[in-house]
PDB file of N, CA and C in Angstrom:
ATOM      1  N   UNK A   1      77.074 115.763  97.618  1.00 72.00           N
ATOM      2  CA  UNK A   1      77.517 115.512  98.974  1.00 72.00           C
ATOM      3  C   UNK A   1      78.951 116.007  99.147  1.00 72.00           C
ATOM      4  N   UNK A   2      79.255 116.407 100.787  1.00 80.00           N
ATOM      5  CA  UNK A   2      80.319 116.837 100.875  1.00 80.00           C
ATOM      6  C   UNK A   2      81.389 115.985 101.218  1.00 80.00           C
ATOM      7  N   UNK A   3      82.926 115.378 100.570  1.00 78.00           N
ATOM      8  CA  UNK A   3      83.488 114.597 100.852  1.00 78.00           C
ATOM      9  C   UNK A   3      83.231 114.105 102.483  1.00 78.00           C
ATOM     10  N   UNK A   4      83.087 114.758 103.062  1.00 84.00           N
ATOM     11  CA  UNK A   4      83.473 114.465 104.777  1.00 84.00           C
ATOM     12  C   UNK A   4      81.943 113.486 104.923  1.00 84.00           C
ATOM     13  N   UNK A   5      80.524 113.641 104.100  1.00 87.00           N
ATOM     14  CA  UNK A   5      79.453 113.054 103.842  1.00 87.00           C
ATOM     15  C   UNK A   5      79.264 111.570 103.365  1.00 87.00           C
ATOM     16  N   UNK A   6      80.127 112.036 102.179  1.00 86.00           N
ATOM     17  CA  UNK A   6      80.641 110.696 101.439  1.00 86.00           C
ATOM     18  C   UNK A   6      81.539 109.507 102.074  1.00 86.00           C
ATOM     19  N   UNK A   7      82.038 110.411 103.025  1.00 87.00           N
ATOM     20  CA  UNK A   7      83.230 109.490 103.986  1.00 87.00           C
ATOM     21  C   UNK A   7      82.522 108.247 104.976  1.00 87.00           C
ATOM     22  N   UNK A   8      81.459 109.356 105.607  1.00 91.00           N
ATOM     23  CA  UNK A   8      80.685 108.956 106.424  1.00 91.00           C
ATOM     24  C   UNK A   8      79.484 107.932 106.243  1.00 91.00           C
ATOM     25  N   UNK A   9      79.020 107.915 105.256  1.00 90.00           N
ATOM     26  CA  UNK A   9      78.380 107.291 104.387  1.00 90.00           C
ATOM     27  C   UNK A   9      79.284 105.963 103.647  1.00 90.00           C
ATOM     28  N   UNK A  10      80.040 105.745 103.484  1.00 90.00           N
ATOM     29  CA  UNK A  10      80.387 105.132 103.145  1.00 90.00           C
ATOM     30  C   UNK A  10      81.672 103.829 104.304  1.00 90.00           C
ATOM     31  N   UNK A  11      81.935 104.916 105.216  1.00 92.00           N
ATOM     32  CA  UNK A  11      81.501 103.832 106.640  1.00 92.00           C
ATOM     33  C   UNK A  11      80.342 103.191 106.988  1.00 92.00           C
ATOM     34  N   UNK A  12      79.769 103.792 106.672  1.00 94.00           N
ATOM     35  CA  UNK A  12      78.095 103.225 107.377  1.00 94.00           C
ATOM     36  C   UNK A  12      77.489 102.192 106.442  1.00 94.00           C
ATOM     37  N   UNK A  13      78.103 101.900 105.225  1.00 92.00           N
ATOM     38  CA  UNK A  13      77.973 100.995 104.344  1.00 92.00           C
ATOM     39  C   UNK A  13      78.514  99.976 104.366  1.00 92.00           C
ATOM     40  N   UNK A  14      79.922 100.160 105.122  1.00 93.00           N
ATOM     41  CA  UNK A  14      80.831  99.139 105.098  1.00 93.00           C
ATOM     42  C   UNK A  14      80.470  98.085 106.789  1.00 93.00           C
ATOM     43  N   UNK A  15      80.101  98.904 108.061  1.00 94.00           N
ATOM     44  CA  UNK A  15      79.473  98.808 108.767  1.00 94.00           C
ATOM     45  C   UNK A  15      78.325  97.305 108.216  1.00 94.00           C
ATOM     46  N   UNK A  16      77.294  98.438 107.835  1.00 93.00           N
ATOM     47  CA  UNK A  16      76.031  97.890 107.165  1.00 93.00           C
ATOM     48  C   UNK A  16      76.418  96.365 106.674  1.00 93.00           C
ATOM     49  N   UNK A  17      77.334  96.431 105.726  1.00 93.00           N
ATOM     50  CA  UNK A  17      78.048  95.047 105.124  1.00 93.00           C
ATOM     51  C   UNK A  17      78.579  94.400 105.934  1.00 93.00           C
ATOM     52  N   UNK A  18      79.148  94.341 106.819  1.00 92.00           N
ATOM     53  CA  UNK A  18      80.079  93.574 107.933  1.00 92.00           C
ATOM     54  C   UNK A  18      78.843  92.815 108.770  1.00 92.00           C
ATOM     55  N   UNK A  19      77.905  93.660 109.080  1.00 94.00           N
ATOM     56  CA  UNK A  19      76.781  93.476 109.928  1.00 94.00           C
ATOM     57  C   UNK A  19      75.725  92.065 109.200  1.00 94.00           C
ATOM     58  N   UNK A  20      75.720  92.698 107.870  1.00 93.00           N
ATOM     59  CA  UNK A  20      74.942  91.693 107.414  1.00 93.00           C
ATOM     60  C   UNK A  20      75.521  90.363 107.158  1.00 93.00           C
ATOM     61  N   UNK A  21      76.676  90.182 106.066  1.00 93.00           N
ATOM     62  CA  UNK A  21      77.565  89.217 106.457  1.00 93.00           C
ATOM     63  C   UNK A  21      77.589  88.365 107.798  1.00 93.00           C
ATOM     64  N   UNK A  22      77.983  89.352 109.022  1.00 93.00           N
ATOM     65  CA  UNK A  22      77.654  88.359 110.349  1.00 93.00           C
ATOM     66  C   UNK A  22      76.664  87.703 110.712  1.00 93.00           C
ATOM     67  N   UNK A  23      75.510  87.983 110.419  1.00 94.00           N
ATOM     68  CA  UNK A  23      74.307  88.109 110.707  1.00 94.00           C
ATOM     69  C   UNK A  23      73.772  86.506 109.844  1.00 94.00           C
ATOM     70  N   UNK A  24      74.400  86.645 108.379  1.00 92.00           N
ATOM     71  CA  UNK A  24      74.040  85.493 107.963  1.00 92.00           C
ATOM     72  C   UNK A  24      75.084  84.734 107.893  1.00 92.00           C
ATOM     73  N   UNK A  25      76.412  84.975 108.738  1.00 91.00           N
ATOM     74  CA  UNK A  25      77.191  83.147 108.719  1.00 91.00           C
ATOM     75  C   UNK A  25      76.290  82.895 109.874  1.00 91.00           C
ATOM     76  N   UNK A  26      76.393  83.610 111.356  1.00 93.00           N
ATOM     77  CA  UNK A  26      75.698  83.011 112.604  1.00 93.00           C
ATOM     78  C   UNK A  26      74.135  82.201 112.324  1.00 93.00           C
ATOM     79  N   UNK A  27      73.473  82.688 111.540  1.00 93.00           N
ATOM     80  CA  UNK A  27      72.048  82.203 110.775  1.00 93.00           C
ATOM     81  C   UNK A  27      72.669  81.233 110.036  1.00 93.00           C
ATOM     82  N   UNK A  28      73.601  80.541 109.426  1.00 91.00           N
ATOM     83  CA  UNK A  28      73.817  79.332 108.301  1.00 91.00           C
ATOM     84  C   UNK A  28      74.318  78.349 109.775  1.00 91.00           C
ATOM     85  N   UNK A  29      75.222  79.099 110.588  1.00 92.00           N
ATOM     86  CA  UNK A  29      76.005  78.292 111.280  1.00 92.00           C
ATOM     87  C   UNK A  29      74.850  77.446 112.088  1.00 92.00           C
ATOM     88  N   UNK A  30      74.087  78.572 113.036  1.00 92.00           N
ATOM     89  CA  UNK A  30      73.068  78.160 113.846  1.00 92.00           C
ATOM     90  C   UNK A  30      72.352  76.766 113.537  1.00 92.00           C
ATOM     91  N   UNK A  31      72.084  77.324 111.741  1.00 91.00           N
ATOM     92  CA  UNK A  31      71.299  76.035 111.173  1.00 91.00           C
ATOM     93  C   UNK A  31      71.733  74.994 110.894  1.00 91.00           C
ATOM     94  N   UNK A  32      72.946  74.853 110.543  1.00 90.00           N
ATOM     95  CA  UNK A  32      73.545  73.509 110.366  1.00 90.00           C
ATOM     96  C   UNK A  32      74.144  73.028 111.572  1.00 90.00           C
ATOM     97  N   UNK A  33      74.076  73.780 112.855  1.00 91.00           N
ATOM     98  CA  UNK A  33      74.428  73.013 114.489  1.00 91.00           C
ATOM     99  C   UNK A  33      73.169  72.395 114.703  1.00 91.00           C
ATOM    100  N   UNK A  34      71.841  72.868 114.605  1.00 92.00           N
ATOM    101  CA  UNK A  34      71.004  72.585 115.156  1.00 92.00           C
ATOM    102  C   UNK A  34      69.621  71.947 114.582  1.00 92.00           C
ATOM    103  N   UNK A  35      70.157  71.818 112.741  1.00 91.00           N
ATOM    104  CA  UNK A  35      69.464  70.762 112.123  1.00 91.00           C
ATOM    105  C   UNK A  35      68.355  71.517 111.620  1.00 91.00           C
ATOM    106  N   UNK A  36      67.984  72.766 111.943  1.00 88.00           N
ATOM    107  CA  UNK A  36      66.794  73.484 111.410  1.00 88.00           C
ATOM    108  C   UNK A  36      66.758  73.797 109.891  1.00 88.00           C
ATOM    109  N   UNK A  37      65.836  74.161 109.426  1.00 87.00           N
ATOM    110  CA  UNK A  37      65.144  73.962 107.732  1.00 87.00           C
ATOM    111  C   UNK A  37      66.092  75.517 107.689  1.00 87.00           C
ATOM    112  N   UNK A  38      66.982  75.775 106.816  1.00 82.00           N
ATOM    113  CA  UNK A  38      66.974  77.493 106.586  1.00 82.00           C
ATOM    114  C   UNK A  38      65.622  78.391 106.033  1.00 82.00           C
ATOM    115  N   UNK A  39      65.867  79.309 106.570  1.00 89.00           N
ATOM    116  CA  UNK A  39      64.713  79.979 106.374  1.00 89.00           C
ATOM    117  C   UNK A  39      65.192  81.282 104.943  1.00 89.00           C
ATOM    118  N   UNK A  40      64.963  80.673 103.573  1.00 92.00           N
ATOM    119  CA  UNK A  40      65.071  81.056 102.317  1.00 92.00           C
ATOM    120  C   UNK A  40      64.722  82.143 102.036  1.00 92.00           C
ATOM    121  N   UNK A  41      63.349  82.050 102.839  1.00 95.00           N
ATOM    122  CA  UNK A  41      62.748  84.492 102.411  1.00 95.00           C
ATOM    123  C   UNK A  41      63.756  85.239 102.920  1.00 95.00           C
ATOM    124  N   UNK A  42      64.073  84.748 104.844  1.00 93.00           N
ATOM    125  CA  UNK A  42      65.107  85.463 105.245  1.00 93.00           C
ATOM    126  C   UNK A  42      66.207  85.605 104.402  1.00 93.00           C
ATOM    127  N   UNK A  43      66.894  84.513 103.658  1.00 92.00           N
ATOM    128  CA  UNK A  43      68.341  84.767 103.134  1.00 92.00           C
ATOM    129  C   UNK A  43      67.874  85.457 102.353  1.00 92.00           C
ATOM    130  N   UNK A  44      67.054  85.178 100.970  1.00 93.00           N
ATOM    131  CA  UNK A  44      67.070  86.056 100.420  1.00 93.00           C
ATOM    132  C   UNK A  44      67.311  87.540 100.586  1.00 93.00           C
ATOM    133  N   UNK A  45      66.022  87.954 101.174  1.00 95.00           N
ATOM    134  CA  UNK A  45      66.252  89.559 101.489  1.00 95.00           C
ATOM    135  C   UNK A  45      67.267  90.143 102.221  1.00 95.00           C
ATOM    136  N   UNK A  46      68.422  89.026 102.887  1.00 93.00           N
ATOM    137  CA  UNK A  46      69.369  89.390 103.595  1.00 93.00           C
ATOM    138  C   UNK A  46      70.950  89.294 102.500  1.00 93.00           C
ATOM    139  N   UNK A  47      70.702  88.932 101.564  1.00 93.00           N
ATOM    140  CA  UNK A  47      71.544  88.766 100.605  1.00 93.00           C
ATOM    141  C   UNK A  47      71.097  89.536  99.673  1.00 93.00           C
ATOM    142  N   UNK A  48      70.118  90.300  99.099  1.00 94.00           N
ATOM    143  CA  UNK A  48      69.785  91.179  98.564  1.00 94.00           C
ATOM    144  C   UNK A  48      69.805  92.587  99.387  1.00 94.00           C
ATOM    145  N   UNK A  49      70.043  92.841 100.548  1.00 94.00           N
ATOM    146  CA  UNK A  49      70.233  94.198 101.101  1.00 94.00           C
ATOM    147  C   UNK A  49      72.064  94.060 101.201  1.00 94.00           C
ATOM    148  N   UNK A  50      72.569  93.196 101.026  1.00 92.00           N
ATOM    149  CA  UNK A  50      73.960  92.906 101.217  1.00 92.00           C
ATOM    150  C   UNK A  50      74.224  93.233  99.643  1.00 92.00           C
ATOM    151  N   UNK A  51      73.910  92.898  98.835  1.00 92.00           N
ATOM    152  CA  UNK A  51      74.319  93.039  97.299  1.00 92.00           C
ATOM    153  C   UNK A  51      74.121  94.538  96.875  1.00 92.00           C
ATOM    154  N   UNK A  52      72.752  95.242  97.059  1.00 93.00           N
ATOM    155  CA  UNK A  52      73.026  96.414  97.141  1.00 93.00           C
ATOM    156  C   UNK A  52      73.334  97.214  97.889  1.00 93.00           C
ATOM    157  N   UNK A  53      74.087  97.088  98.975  1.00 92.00           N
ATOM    158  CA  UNK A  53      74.954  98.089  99.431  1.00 92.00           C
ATOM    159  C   UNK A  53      76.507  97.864  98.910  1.00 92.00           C
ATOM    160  N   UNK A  54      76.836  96.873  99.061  1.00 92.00           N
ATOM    161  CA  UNK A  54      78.318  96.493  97.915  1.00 92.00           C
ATOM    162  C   UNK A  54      78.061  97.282  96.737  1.00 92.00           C
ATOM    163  N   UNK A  55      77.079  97.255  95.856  1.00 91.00           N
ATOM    164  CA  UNK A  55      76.436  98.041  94.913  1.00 91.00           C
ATOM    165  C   UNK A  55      76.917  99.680  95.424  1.00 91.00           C
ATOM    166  N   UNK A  56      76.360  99.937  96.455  1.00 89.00           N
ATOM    167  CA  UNK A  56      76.177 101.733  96.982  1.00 89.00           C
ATOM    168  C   UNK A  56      77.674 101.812  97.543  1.00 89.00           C
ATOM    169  N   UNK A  57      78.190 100.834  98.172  1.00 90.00           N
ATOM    170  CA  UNK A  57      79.480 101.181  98.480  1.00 90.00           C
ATOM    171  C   UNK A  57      80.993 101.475  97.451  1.00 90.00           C
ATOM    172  N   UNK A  58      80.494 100.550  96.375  1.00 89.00           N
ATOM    173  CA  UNK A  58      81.534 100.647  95.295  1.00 89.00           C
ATOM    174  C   UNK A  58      81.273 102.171  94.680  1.00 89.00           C
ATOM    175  N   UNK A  59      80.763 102.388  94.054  1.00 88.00           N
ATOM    176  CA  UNK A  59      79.829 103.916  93.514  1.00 88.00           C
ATOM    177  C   UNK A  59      80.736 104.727  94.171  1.00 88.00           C
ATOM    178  N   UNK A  60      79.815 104.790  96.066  1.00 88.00           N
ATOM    179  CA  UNK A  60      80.839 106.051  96.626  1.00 88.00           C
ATOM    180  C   UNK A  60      82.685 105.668  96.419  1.00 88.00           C
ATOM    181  N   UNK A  61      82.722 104.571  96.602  1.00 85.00           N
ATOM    182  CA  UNK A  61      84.411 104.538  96.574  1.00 85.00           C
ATOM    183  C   UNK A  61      84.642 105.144  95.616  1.00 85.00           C
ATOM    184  N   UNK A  62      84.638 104.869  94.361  1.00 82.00           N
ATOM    185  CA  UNK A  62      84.472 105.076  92.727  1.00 82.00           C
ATOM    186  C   UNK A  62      84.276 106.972  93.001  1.00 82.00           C
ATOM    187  N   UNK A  63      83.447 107.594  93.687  1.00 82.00           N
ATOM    188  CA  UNK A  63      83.451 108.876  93.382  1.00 82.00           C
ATOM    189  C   UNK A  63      84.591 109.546  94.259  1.00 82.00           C
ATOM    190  N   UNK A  64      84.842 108.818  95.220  1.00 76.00           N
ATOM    191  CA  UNK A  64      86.023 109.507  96.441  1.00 76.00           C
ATOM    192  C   UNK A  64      87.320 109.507  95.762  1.00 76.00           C
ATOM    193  N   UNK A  65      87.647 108.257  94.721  1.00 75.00           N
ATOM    194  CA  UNK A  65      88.878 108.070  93.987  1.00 75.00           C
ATOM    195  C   UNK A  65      88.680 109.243  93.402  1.00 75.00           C
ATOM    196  N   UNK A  66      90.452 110.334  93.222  1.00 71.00           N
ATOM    197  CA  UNK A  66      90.475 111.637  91.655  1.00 71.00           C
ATOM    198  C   UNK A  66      90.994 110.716  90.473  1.00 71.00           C
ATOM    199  N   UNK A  67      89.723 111.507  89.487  1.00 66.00           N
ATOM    200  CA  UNK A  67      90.299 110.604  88.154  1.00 66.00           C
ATOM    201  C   UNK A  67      92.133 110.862  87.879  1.00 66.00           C
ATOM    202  N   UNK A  68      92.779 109.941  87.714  1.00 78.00           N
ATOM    203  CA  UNK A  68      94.364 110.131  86.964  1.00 78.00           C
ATOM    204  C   UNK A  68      94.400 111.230  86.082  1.00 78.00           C
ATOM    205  N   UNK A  69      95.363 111.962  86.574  1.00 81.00           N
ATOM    206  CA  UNK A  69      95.275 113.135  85.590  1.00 81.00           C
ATOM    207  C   UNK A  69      96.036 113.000  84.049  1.00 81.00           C
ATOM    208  N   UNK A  70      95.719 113.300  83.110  1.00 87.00           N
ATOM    209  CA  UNK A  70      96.646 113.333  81.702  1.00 87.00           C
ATOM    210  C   UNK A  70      97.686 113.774  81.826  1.00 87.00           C
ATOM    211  N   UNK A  71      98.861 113.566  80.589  1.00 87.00           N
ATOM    212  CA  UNK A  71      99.664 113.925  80.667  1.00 87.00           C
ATOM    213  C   UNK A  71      99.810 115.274  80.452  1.00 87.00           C
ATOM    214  N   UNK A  72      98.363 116.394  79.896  1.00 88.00           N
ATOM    215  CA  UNK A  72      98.672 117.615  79.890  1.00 88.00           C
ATOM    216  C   UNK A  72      98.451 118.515  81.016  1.00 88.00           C
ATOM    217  N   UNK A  73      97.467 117.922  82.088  1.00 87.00           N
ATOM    218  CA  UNK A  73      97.456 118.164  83.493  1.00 87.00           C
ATOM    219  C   UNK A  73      98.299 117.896  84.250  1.00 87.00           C
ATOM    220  N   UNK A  74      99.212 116.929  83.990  1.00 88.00           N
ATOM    221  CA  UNK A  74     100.480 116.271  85.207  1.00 88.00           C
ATOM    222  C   UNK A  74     101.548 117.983  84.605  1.00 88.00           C
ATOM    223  N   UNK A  75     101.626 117.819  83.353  1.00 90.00           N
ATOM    224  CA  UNK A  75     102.610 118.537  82.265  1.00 90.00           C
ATOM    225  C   UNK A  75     102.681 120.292  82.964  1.00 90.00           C
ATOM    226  N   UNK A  76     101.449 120.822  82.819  1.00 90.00           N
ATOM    227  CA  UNK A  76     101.031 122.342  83.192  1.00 90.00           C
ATOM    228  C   UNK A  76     101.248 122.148  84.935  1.00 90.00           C
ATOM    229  N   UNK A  77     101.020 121.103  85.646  1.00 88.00           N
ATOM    230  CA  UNK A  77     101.213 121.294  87.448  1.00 88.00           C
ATOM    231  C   UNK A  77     102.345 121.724  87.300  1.00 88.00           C
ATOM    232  N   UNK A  78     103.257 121.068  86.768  1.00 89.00           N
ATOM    233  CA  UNK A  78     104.455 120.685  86.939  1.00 89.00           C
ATOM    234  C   UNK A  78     105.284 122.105  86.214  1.00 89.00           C
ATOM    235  N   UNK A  79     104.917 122.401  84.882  1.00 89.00           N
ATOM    236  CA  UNK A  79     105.245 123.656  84.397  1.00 89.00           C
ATOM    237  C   UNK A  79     105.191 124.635  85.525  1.00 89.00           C
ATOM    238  N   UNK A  80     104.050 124.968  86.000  1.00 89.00           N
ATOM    239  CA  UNK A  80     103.624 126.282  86.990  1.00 89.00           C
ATOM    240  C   UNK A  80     104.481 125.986  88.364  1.00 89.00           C
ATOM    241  N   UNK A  81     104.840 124.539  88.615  1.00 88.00           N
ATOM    242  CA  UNK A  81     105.348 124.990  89.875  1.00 88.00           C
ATOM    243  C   UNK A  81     106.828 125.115  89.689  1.00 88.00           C
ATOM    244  N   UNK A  82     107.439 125.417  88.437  1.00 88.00           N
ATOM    245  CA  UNK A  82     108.850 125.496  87.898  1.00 88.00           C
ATOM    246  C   UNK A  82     109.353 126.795  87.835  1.00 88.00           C
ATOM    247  N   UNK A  83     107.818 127.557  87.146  1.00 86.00           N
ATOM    248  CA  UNK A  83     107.672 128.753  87.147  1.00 86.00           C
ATOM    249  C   UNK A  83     107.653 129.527  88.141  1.00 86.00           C
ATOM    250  N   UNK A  84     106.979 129.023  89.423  1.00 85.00           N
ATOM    251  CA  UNK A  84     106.780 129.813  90.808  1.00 85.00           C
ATOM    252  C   UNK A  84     107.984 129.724  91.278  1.00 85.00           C
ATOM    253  N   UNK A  85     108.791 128.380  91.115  1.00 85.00           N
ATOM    254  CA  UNK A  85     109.822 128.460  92.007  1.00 85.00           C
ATOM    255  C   UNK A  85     111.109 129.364  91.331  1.00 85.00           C
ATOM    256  N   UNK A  86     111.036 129.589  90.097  1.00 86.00           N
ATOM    257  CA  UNK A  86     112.192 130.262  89.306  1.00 86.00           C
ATOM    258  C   UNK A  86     112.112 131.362  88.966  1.00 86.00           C
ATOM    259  N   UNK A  87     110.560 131.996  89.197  1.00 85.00           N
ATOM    260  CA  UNK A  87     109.948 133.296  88.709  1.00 85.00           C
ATOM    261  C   UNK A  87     110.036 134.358  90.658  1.00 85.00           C
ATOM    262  N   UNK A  88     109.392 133.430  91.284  1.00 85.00           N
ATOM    263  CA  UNK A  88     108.329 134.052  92.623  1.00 85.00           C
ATOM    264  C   UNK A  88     107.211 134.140  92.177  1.00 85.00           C
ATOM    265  N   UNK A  89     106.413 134.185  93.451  1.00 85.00           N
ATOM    266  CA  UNK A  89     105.010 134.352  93.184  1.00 85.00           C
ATOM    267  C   UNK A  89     104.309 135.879  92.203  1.00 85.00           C
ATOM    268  N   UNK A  90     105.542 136.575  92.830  1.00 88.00           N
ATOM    269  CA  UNK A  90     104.960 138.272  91.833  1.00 88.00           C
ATOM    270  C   UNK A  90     104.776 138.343  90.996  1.00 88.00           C
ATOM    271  N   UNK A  91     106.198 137.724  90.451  1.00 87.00           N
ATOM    272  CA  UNK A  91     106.420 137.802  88.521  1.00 87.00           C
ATOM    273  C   UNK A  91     105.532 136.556  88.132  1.00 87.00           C
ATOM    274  N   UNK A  92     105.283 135.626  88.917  1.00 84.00           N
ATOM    275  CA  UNK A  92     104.212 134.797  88.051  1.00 84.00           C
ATOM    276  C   UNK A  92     102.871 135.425  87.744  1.00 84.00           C
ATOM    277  N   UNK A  93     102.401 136.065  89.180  1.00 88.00           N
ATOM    278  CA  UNK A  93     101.182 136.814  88.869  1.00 88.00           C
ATOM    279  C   UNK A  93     100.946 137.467  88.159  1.00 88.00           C
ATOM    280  N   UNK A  94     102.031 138.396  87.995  1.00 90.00           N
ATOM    281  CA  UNK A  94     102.356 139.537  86.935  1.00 90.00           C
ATOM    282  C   UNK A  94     102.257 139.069  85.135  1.00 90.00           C
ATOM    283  N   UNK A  95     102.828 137.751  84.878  1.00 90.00           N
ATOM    284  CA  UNK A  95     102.830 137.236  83.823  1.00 90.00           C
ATOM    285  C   UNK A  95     101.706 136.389  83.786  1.00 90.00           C
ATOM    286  N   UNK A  96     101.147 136.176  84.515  1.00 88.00           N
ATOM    287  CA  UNK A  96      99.499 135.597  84.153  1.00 88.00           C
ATOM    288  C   UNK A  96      98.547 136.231  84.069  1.00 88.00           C
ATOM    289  N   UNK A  97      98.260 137.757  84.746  1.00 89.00           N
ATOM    290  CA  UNK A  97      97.900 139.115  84.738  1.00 89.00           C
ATOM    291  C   UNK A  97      97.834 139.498  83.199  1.00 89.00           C
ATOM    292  N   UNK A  98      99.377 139.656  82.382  1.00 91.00           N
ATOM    293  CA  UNK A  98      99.392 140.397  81.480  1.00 91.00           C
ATOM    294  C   UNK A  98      98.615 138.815  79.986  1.00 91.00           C
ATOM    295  N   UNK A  99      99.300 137.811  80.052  1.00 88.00           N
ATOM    296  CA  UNK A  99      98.420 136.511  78.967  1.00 88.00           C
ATOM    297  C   UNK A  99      97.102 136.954  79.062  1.00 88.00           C
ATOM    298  N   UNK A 100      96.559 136.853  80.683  1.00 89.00           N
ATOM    299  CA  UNK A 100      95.123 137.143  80.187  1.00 89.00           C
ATOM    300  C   UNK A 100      94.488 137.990  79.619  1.00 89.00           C
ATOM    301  N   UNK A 101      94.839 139.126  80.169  1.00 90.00           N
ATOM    302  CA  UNK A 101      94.558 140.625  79.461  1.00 90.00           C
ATOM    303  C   UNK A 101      94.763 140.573  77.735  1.00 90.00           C
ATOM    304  N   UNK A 102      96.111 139.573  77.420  1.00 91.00           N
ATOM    305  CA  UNK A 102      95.954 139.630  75.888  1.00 91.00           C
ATOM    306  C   UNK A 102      95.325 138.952  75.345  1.00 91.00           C
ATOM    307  N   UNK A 103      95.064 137.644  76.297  1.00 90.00           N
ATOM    308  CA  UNK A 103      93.924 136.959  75.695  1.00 90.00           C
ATOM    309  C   UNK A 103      92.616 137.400  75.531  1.00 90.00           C
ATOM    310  N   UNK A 104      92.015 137.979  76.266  1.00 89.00           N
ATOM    311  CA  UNK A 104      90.919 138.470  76.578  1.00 89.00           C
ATOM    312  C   UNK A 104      90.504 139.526  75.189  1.00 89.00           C
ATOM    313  N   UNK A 105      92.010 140.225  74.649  1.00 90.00           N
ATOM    314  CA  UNK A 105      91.993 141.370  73.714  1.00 90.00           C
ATOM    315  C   UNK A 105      92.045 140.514  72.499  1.00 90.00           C
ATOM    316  N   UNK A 106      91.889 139.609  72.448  1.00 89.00           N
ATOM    317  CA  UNK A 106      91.968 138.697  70.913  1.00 89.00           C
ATOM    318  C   UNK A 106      90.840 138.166  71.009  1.00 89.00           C
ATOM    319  N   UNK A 107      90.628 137.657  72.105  1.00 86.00           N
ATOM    320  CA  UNK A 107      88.828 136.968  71.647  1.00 86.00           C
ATOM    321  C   UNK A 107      87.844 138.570  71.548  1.00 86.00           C
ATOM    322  N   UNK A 108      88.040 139.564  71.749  1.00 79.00           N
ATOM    323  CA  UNK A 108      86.902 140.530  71.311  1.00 79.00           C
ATOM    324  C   UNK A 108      87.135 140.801  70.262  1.00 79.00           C
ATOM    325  N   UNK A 109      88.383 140.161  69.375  1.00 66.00           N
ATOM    326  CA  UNK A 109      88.966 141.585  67.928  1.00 66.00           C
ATOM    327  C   UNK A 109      87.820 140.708  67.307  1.00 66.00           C
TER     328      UNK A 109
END
């Protein structure tokens, strides 16, 4: 899915949750104003479509979060943008141009 998917989806979960939640205080409230038996199949299945979407909603959150990067990913951002700013963009290209080319000539020897 495409973040903007995931976004959307995961409103519609939170939605979904808010909805159900309401749905069963007004159903507990109703019943204890008006003395009626609760109706147990209903909660159930209304507390089980509520549990798994908390379920589906955590997941997408969990995939929308970027994992923390290491310290050798924070290390190399941070290198390259030291380099761009002290080099320019040319001479960086130019010097990433020529590494690869030698790299490239050592993994065939």
């Amino acid at each position: 899915m495409q973040p903007q998917e995931l976004r959307k989806f995961y409103d519609e979960l939170i939605s979904c949750i808010d909805e159900i939640t309401t749905q069963i205080e007004e159903v507990s409230s109703f019943e204890t104003k008006y003395g009626h038996k609760p109706d147990q199949q209903w909660e159930y299945r209304a507390k089980k479509k509520l549990r798994i979407s908390m379920q589906f909603a955590t997941k997408v959150e969990a995939i929308n979060k970027p994992l923390p990067k290491s310290y050798d990913q924070r290390y190399q951002d941070h290198f390259m943008r030291i380099l761009l700013e002290e080099l320019g963009p040319t001479a960086l290209k130019k010097i990433q141009a020529e590494a690869s080319t030698i790299a490239r000539s050592e993994s065939n020897e």
